mmCIF file with all atom_site columns, C-alpha atoms in Angstrom:
data_model
loop_
_atom_site.group_PDB
_atom_site.id
_atom_site.type_symbol
_atom_site.label_atom_id
_atom_site.label_alt_id
_atom_site.label_comp_id
_atom_site.label_asym_id
_atom_site.label_entity_id
_atom_site.label_seq_id
_atom_site.pdbx_PDB_ins_code
_atom_site.Cartn_x
_atom_site.Cartn_y
_atom_site.Cartn_z
_atom_site.occupancy
_atom_site.B_iso_or_equiv
_atom_site.pdbx_formal_charge
_atom_site.auth_seq_id
_atom_site.auth_comp_id
_atom_site.auth_asym_id
_atom_site.auth_atom_id
_atom_site.pdbx_PDB_model_num
ATOM 1   C CA . UNK A 1 1   ? -31.153 -159.294 -76.477 1.00 57.00 ? 250 UNK A CA 1
ATOM 2   C CA . UNK A 1 2   ? -30.889 -159.767 -72.726 1.00 58.00 ? 251 UNK A CA 1
ATOM 3   C CA . UNK A 1 3   ? -32.689 -156.689 -71.237 1.00 58.00 ? 252 UNK A CA 1
ATOM 4   C CA . UNK A 1 4   ? -31.282 -155.491 -67.683 1.00 57.00 ? 253 UNK A CA 1
ATOM 5   C CA . UNK A 1 5   ? -33.091 -155.871 -64.881 1.00 55.00 ? 254 UNK A CA 1
ATOM 6   C CA . UNK A 1 6   ? -34.601 -152.182 -63.723 1.00 53.00 ? 255 UNK A CA 1
ATOM 7   C CA . UNK A 1 7   ? -34.025 -150.646 -60.731 1.00 54.00 ? 256 UNK A CA 1
ATOM 8   C CA . UNK A 1 8   ? -36.376 -149.252 -58.160 1.00 48.00 ? 257 UNK A CA 1
ATOM 9   C CA . UNK A 1 9   ? -36.393 -145.628 -58.164 1.00 48.00 ? 258 UNK A CA 1
ATOM 10  C CA . UNK A 1 10  ? -34.458 -143.500 -55.997 1.00 48.00 ? 259 UNK A CA 1
ATOM 11  C CA . UNK A 1 11  ? -35.957 -143.452 -52.438 1.00 46.00 ? 260 UNK A CA 1
ATOM 12  C CA . UNK A 1 12  ? -38.399 -146.442 -53.126 1.00 42.00 ? 261 UNK A CA 1
ATOM 13  C CA . UNK A 1 13  ? -37.233 -148.154 -49.524 1.00 43.00 ? 262 UNK A CA 1
ATOM 14  C CA . UNK A 1 14  ? -37.969 -145.165 -47.891 1.00 40.00 ? 263 UNK A CA 1
ATOM 15  C CA . UNK A 1 15  ? -41.300 -145.143 -50.072 1.00 41.00 ? 264 UNK A CA 1
ATOM 16  C CA . UNK A 1 16  ? -42.147 -148.593 -49.344 1.00 41.00 ? 265 UNK A CA 1
ATOM 17  C CA . UNK A 1 17  ? -40.918 -148.737 -45.451 1.00 39.00 ? 266 UNK A CA 1
ATOM 18  C CA . UNK A 1 18  ? -42.587 -144.978 -44.478 1.00 41.00 ? 267 UNK A CA 1
ATOM 19  C CA . UNK A 1 19  ? -45.937 -144.547 -46.658 1.00 42.00 ? 268 UNK A CA 1
ATOM 20  C CA . UNK A 1 20  ? -47.551 -148.253 -47.020 1.00 43.00 ? 269 UNK A CA 1
ATOM 21  C CA . UNK A 1 21  ? -50.640 -148.282 -48.093 1.00 46.00 ? 270 UNK A CA 1
ATOM 22  C CA . UNK A 1 22  ? -54.025 -150.264 -46.776 1.00 44.00 ? 271 UNK A CA 1
ATOM 23  C CA . UNK A 1 23  ? -54.889 -152.551 -49.248 1.00 41.00 ? 272 UNK A CA 1
ATOM 24  C CA . UNK A 1 24  ? -58.517 -152.439 -48.031 1.00 44.00 ? 273 UNK A CA 1
ATOM 25  C CA . UNK A 1 25  ? -60.971 -149.975 -48.832 1.00 46.00 ? 274 UNK A CA 1
ATOM 26  C CA . UNK A 1 26  ? -61.595 -147.100 -46.602 1.00 46.00 ? 275 UNK A CA 1
ATOM 27  C CA . UNK A 1 27  ? -65.378 -147.247 -46.477 1.00 50.00 ? 276 UNK A CA 1
ATOM 28  C CA . UNK A 1 28  ? -65.256 -143.542 -44.549 1.00 74.00 ? 277 UNK A CA 1
ATOM 29  C CA . UNK A 1 29  ? -63.922 -139.909 -45.915 1.00 76.00 ? 278 UNK A CA 1
ATOM 30  C CA . UNK A 1 30  ? -60.786 -139.430 -45.016 1.00 81.00 ? 279 UNK A CA 1
ATOM 31  C CA . UNK A 1 31  ? -60.658 -136.408 -41.894 1.00 84.00 ? 280 UNK A CA 1
ATOM 32  C CA . UNK A 1 32  ? -57.888 -134.278 -40.633 1.00 86.00 ? 281 UNK A CA 1
ATOM 33  C CA . UNK A 1 33  ? -55.483 -135.154 -37.549 1.00 89.00 ? 282 UNK A CA 1
ATOM 34  C CA . UNK A 1 34  ? -55.034 -132.060 -36.098 1.00 90.00 ? 283 UNK A CA 1
ATOM 35  C CA . UNK A 1 35  ? -51.146 -130.812 -34.861 1.00 90.00 ? 284 UNK A CA 1
ATOM 36  C CA . UNK A 1 36  ? -49.823 -128.693 -32.283 1.00 89.00 ? 285 UNK A CA 1
ATOM 37  C CA . UNK A 1 37  ? -50.069 -125.526 -34.085 1.00 88.00 ? 286 UNK A CA 1
ATOM 38  C CA . UNK A 1 38  ? -53.565 -126.491 -36.320 1.00 92.00 ? 287 UNK A CA 1
ATOM 39  C CA . UNK A 1 39  ? -55.240 -127.255 -33.355 1.00 93.00 ? 288 UNK A CA 1
ATOM 40  C CA . UNK A 1 40  ? -56.011 -123.653 -32.481 1.00 94.00 ? 289 UNK A CA 1
ATOM 41  C CA . UNK A 1 41  ? -58.418 -123.970 -35.853 1.00 94.00 ? 290 UNK A CA 1
ATOM 42  C CA . UNK A 1 42  ? -59.521 -126.832 -35.439 1.00 93.00 ? 291 UNK A CA 1
ATOM 43  C CA . UNK A 1 43  ? -60.879 -125.469 -32.114 1.00 94.00 ? 292 UNK A CA 1
ATOM 44  C CA . UNK A 1 44  ? -62.621 -123.010 -33.294 1.00 95.00 ? 293 UNK A CA 1
ATOM 45  C CA . UNK A 1 45  ? -64.109 -124.657 -35.986 1.00 94.00 ? 294 UNK A CA 1
ATOM 46  C CA . UNK A 1 46  ? -66.239 -126.823 -33.689 1.00 93.00 ? 295 UNK A CA 1
ATOM 47  C CA . UNK A 1 47  ? -67.422 -123.077 -32.208 1.00 95.00 ? 296 UNK A CA 1
ATOM 48  C CA . UNK A 1 48  ? -68.169 -123.089 -35.868 1.00 96.00 ? 297 UNK A CA 1
ATOM 49  C CA . UNK A 1 49  ? -66.018 -119.763 -35.970 1.00 97.00 ? 298 UNK A CA 1
ATOM 50  C CA . UNK A 1 50  ? -63.762 -119.319 -38.662 1.00 97.00 ? 299 UNK A CA 1
ATOM 51  C CA . UNK A 1 51  ? -60.216 -118.344 -38.281 1.00 96.00 ? 300 UNK A CA 1
ATOM 52  C CA . UNK A 1 52  ? -57.357 -117.473 -39.803 1.00 96.00 ? 301 UNK A CA 1
ATOM 53  C CA . UNK A 1 53  ? -53.493 -116.616 -38.402 1.00 96.00 ? 302 UNK A CA 1
ATOM 54  C CA . UNK A 1 54  ? -52.289 -113.257 -38.269 1.00 97.00 ? 303 UNK A CA 1
ATOM 55  C CA . UNK A 1 55  ? -48.023 -112.281 -38.311 1.00 96.00 ? 304 UNK A CA 1
ATOM 56  C CA . UNK A 1 56  ? -47.781 -110.030 -35.735 1.00 96.00 ? 305 UNK A CA 1
ATOM 57  C CA . UNK A 1 57  ? -44.868 -108.275 -37.273 1.00 95.00 ? 306 UNK A CA 1
ATOM 58  C CA . UNK A 1 58  ? -46.137 -107.632 -40.602 1.00 95.00 ? 307 UNK A CA 1
ATOM 59  C CA . UNK A 1 59  ? -50.088 -107.975 -39.835 1.00 95.00 ? 308 UNK A CA 1
ATOM 60  C CA . UNK A 1 60  ? -50.510 -110.237 -42.941 1.00 96.00 ? 309 UNK A CA 1
ATOM 61  C CA . UNK A 1 61  ? -53.435 -112.733 -42.675 1.00 96.00 ? 310 UNK A CA 1
ATOM 62  C CA . UNK A 1 62  ? -52.141 -116.888 -43.398 1.00 93.00 ? 311 UNK A CA 1
ATOM 63  C CA . UNK A 1 63  ? -54.260 -119.627 -43.838 1.00 91.00 ? 312 UNK A CA 1
ATOM 64  C CA . UNK A 1 64  ? -53.328 -122.526 -43.917 1.00 89.00 ? 313 UNK A CA 1
ATOM 65  C CA . UNK A 1 65  ? -52.207 -122.314 -40.304 1.00 92.00 ? 314 UNK A CA 1
ATOM 66  C CA . UNK A 1 66  ? -48.203 -122.292 -40.051 1.00 92.00 ? 315 UNK A CA 1
ATOM 67  C CA . UNK A 1 67  ? -45.767 -122.613 -37.040 1.00 94.00 ? 316 UNK A CA 1
ATOM 68  C CA . UNK A 1 68  ? -43.730 -119.635 -38.818 1.00 94.00 ? 317 UNK A CA 1
ATOM 69  C CA . UNK A 1 69  ? -44.878 -116.690 -40.782 1.00 94.00 ? 318 UNK A CA 1
ATOM 70  C CA . UNK A 1 70  ? -43.209 -116.923 -44.216 1.00 94.00 ? 319 UNK A CA 1
ATOM 71  C CA . UNK A 1 71  ? -43.281 -112.595 -43.913 1.00 94.00 ? 320 UNK A CA 1
ATOM 72  C CA . UNK A 1 72  ? -41.056 -112.585 -41.117 1.00 94.00 ? 321 UNK A CA 1
ATOM 73  C CA . UNK A 1 73  ? -39.921 -116.123 -40.869 1.00 94.00 ? 322 UNK A CA 1
ATOM 74  C CA . UNK A 1 74  ? -41.356 -115.675 -36.495 1.00 94.00 ? 323 UNK A CA 1
ATOM 75  C CA . UNK A 1 75  ? -43.280 -117.484 -34.990 1.00 94.00 ? 324 UNK A CA 1
ATOM 76  C CA . UNK A 1 76  ? -45.326 -115.253 -33.660 1.00 95.00 ? 325 UNK A CA 1
ATOM 77  C CA . UNK A 1 77  ? -48.761 -115.522 -34.630 1.00 96.00 ? 326 UNK A CA 1
ATOM 78  C CA . UNK A 1 78  ? -52.208 -114.635 -33.767 1.00 96.00 ? 327 UNK A CA 1
ATOM 79  C CA . UNK A 1 79  ? -55.820 -116.506 -34.399 1.00 97.00 ? 328 UNK A CA 1
ATOM 80  C CA . UNK A 1 80  ? -58.572 -113.736 -35.468 1.00 97.00 ? 329 UNK A CA 1
ATOM 81  C CA . UNK A 1 81  ? -61.305 -114.770 -36.336 1.00 97.00 ? 330 UNK A CA 1
ATOM 82  C CA . UNK A 1 82  ? -63.246 -114.153 -40.106 1.00 96.00 ? 331 UNK A CA 1
ATOM 83  C CA . UNK A 1 83  ? -66.706 -112.909 -41.078 1.00 96.00 ? 332 UNK A CA 1
ATOM 84  C CA . UNK A 1 84  ? -66.948 -116.361 -43.745 1.00 95.00 ? 333 UNK A CA 1
ATOM 85  C CA . UNK A 1 85  ? -67.734 -114.773 -46.491 1.00 98.00 ? 334 UNK A CA 1
ATOM 86  C CA . UNK A 1 86  ? -65.685 -115.078 -49.546 1.00 97.00 ? 335 UNK A CA 1
ATOM 87  C CA . UNK A 1 87  ? -65.527 -115.567 -53.254 1.00 97.00 ? 336 UNK A CA 1
ATOM 88  C CA . UNK A 1 88  ? -65.045 -118.340 -55.198 1.00 97.00 ? 337 UNK A CA 1
ATOM 89  C CA . UNK A 1 89  ? -61.381 -117.526 -57.103 1.00 98.00 ? 338 UNK A CA 1
ATOM 90  C CA . UNK A 1 90  ? -61.956 -121.573 -58.877 1.00 97.00 ? 339 UNK A CA 1
ATOM 91  C CA . UNK A 1 91  ? -63.932 -124.379 -58.909 1.00 96.00 ? 340 UNK A CA 1
ATOM 92  C CA . UNK A 1 92  ? -64.264 -127.838 -60.250 1.00 94.00 ? 341 UNK A CA 1
ATOM 93  C CA . UNK A 1 93  ? -67.138 -130.679 -59.973 1.00 94.00 ? 342 UNK A CA 1
ATOM 94  C CA . UNK A 1 94  ? -66.131 -134.229 -59.627 1.00 90.00 ? 343 UNK A CA 1
ATOM 95  C CA . UNK A 1 95  ? -68.646 -136.579 -61.214 1.00 88.00 ? 344 UNK A CA 1
ATOM 96  C CA . UNK A 1 96  ? -67.626 -139.648 -61.203 1.00 86.00 ? 345 UNK A CA 1
ATOM 97  C CA . UNK A 1 97  ? -64.623 -141.923 -60.160 1.00 83.00 ? 346 UNK A CA 1
ATOM 98  C CA . UNK A 1 98  ? -64.535 -140.007 -56.573 1.00 79.00 ? 347 UNK A CA 1
ATOM 99  C CA . UNK A 1 99  ? -62.317 -141.378 -54.214 1.00 81.00 ? 348 UNK A CA 1
ATOM 100 C CA . UNK A 1 100 ? -63.029 -144.377 -51.546 1.00 79.00 ? 349 UNK A CA 1
ATOM 101 C CA . UNK A 1 101 ? -65.348 -142.283 -48.941 1.00 77.00 ? 350 UNK A CA 1
ATOM 102 C CA . UNK A 1 102 ? -67.169 -139.889 -51.224 1.00 79.00 ? 351 UNK A CA 1
ATOM 103 C CA . UNK A 1 103 ? -69.018 -142.204 -53.199 1.00 80.00 ? 352 UNK A CA 1
ATOM 104 C CA . UNK A 1 104 ? -72.297 -140.804 -52.124 1.00 80.00 ? 353 UNK A CA 1
ATOM 105 C CA . UNK A 1 105 ? -71.166 -137.132 -52.017 1.00 81.00 ? 354 UNK A CA 1
ATOM 106 C CA . UNK A 1 106 ? -71.150 -137.309 -56.057 1.00 87.00 ? 355 UNK A CA 1
ATOM 107 C CA . UNK A 1 107 ? -71.767 -134.343 -58.020 1.00 91.00 ? 356 UNK A CA 1
ATOM 108 C CA . UNK A 1 108 ? -69.261 -132.719 -54.974 1.00 90.00 ? 357 UNK A CA 1
ATOM 109 C CA . UNK A 1 109 ? -67.475 -129.367 -56.080 1.00 95.00 ? 358 UNK A CA 1
ATOM 110 C CA . UNK A 1 110 ? -64.045 -128.656 -54.932 1.00 94.00 ? 359 UNK A CA 1
ATOM 111 C CA . UNK A 1 111 ? -63.140 -124.748 -54.862 1.00 97.00 ? 360 UNK A CA 1
ATOM 112 C CA . UNK A 1 112 ? -60.960 -122.235 -53.228 1.00 97.00 ? 361 UNK A CA 1
ATOM 113 C CA . UNK A 1 113 ? -62.588 -119.530 -52.117 1.00 97.00 ? 362 UNK A CA 1
ATOM 114 C CA . UNK A 1 114 ? -60.978 -116.280 -51.280 1.00 98.00 ? 363 UNK A CA 1
ATOM 115 C CA . UNK A 1 115 ? -62.158 -114.554 -47.740 1.00 97.00 ? 364 UNK A CA 1
ATOM 116 C CA . UNK A 1 116 ? -63.036 -111.136 -47.767 1.00 97.00 ? 365 UNK A CA 1
ATOM 117 C CA . UNK A 1 117 ? -60.047 -110.580 -45.386 1.00 96.00 ? 366 UNK A CA 1
ATOM 118 C CA . UNK A 1 118 ? -57.707 -111.922 -48.506 1.00 95.00 ? 367 UNK A CA 1
ATOM 119 C CA . UNK A 1 119 ? -56.587 -115.382 -47.161 1.00 96.00 ? 368 UNK A CA 1
ATOM 120 C CA . UNK A 1 120 ? -57.757 -118.255 -49.331 1.00 96.00 ? 369 UNK A CA 1
ATOM 121 C CA . UNK A 1 121 ? -58.597 -121.933 -48.571 1.00 94.00 ? 370 UNK A CA 1
ATOM 122 C CA . UNK A 1 122 ? -59.276 -124.897 -50.924 1.00 95.00 ? 371 UNK A CA 1
ATOM 123 C CA . UNK A 1 123 ? -62.840 -126.475 -49.385 1.00 94.00 ? 372 UNK A CA 1
ATOM 124 C CA . UNK A 1 124 ? -66.162 -127.675 -50.483 1.00 94.00 ? 373 UNK A CA 1
ATOM 125 C CA . UNK A 1 125 ? -69.070 -125.920 -51.702 1.00 96.00 ? 374 UNK A CA 1
ATOM 126 C CA . UNK A 1 126 ? -72.700 -127.101 -50.410 1.00 94.00 ? 375 UNK A CA 1
ATOM 127 C CA . UNK A 1 127 ? -75.943 -127.277 -50.676 1.00 93.00 ? 376 UNK A CA 1
ATOM 128 C CA . UNK A 1 128 ? -78.317 -128.149 -52.599 1.00 93.00 ? 377 UNK A CA 1
ATOM 129 C CA . UNK A 1 129 ? -77.628 -125.296 -55.971 1.00 94.00 ? 378 UNK A CA 1
ATOM 130 C CA . UNK A 1 130 ? -73.801 -126.451 -55.005 1.00 94.00 ? 379 UNK A CA 1
ATOM 131 C CA . UNK A 1 131 ? -73.659 -127.065 -58.877 1.00 94.00 ? 380 UNK A CA 1
ATOM 132 C CA . UNK A 1 132 ? -74.893 -123.428 -60.230 1.00 94.00 ? 381 UNK A CA 1
ATOM 133 C CA . UNK A 1 133 ? -71.489 -122.283 -58.660 1.00 95.00 ? 382 UNK A CA 1
ATOM 134 C CA . UNK A 1 134 ? -69.423 -119.989 -60.838 1.00 96.00 ? 383 UNK A CA 1
ATOM 135 C CA . UNK A 1 135 ? -65.814 -117.929 -60.775 1.00 97.00 ? 384 UNK A CA 1
ATOM 136 C CA . UNK A 1 136 ? -66.834 -115.000 -58.633 1.00 96.00 ? 385 UNK A CA 1
ATOM 137 C CA . UNK A 1 137 ? -69.502 -116.962 -57.240 1.00 96.00 ? 386 UNK A CA 1
ATOM 138 C CA . UNK A 1 138 ? -70.209 -115.260 -53.683 1.00 97.00 ? 387 UNK A CA 1
ATOM 139 C CA . UNK A 1 139 ? -70.356 -117.978 -50.602 1.00 98.00 ? 388 UNK A CA 1
ATOM 140 C CA . UNK A 1 140 ? -70.891 -118.215 -46.688 1.00 98.00 ? 389 UNK A CA 1
ATOM 141 C CA . UNK A 1 141 ? -68.924 -120.540 -44.627 1.00 97.00 ? 390 UNK A CA 1
ATOM 142 C CA . UNK A 1 142 ? -71.499 -123.562 -42.925 1.00 96.00 ? 391 UNK A CA 1
ATOM 143 C CA . UNK A 1 143 ? -69.797 -125.717 -40.750 1.00 95.00 ? 392 UNK A CA 1
ATOM 144 C CA . UNK A 1 144 ? -70.287 -130.334 -40.946 1.00 91.00 ? 393 UNK A CA 1
ATOM 145 C CA . UNK A 1 145 ? -69.485 -132.352 -38.383 1.00 87.00 ? 394 UNK A CA 1
ATOM 146 C CA . UNK A 1 146 ? -68.456 -135.619 -39.092 1.00 80.00 ? 395 UNK A CA 1
ATOM 147 C CA . UNK A 1 147 ? -70.120 -138.995 -38.083 1.00 75.00 ? 396 UNK A CA 1
ATOM 148 C CA . UNK A 1 148 ? -66.904 -140.588 -36.352 1.00 69.00 ? 397 UNK A CA 1
ATOM 149 C CA . UNK A 1 149 ? -64.867 -137.928 -35.252 1.00 79.00 ? 398 UNK A CA 1
ATOM 150 C CA . UNK A 1 150 ? -64.910 -135.052 -33.137 1.00 85.00 ? 399 UNK A CA 1
ATOM 151 C CA . UNK A 1 151 ? -63.455 -132.536 -36.395 1.00 89.00 ? 400 UNK A CA 1
ATOM 152 C CA . UNK A 1 152 ? -66.255 -130.630 -37.558 1.00 93.00 ? 401 UNK A CA 1
ATOM 153 C CA . UNK A 1 153 ? -65.155 -128.931 -41.337 1.00 92.00 ? 402 UNK A CA 1
ATOM 154 C CA . UNK A 1 154 ? -65.761 -125.644 -42.549 1.00 95.00 ? 403 UNK A CA 1
ATOM 155 C CA . UNK A 1 155 ? -67.588 -125.679 -45.904 1.00 96.00 ? 404 UNK A CA 1
ATOM 156 C CA . UNK A 1 156 ? -68.936 -122.839 -47.985 1.00 97.00 ? 405 UNK A CA 1
ATOM 157 C CA . UNK A 1 157 ? -72.785 -122.131 -49.446 1.00 97.00 ? 406 UNK A CA 1
ATOM 158 C CA . UNK A 1 158 ? -73.411 -120.751 -52.211 1.00 96.00 ? 407 UNK A CA 1
ATOM 159 C CA . UNK A 1 159 ? -74.922 -116.705 -51.330 1.00 93.00 ? 408 UNK A CA 1
ATOM 160 C CA . UNK A 1 160 ? -78.111 -115.781 -53.172 1.00 81.00 ? 409 UNK A CA 1
ATOM 161 C CA . UNK A 1 161 ? -79.302 -112.367 -53.598 1.00 65.00 ? 410 UNK A CA 1
ATOM 162 C CA . UNK A 1 162 ? -81.676 -111.134 -52.087 1.00 56.00 ? 411 UNK A CA 1
#
């Protein structure tokens, strides 16, 4: 029985033209590339401040940076500074099989943190007690510089009861 030649998946040509991947392994961690609308966020993190956007019309807070508010469909957004405190909504611990550039960080914690102000963001839990994380754990923002860039990343540490 003759088999028919397989057809390429829809969009294969566009994917192969515009989404080429390097075959060489990455030696460093990938870093965010600030855009025109996220630049104020990254400038604030460089100053060790955590900021979110606020819709001027609805008063709702937004996280991740956007051009248009999903609440009012306007571009009238302002940046406000957050307390940097929050609660772990969910998390996972990466113990093996880390992507290239993250091998030295194993095991590491990826979490969604709900800020006291309301918005949620995906981040890492860092610090010596990071593996003690649980849903509902109280966390505080900390900032980690990068070796190869001016980018400063917001991370979170567990807050210990005193």
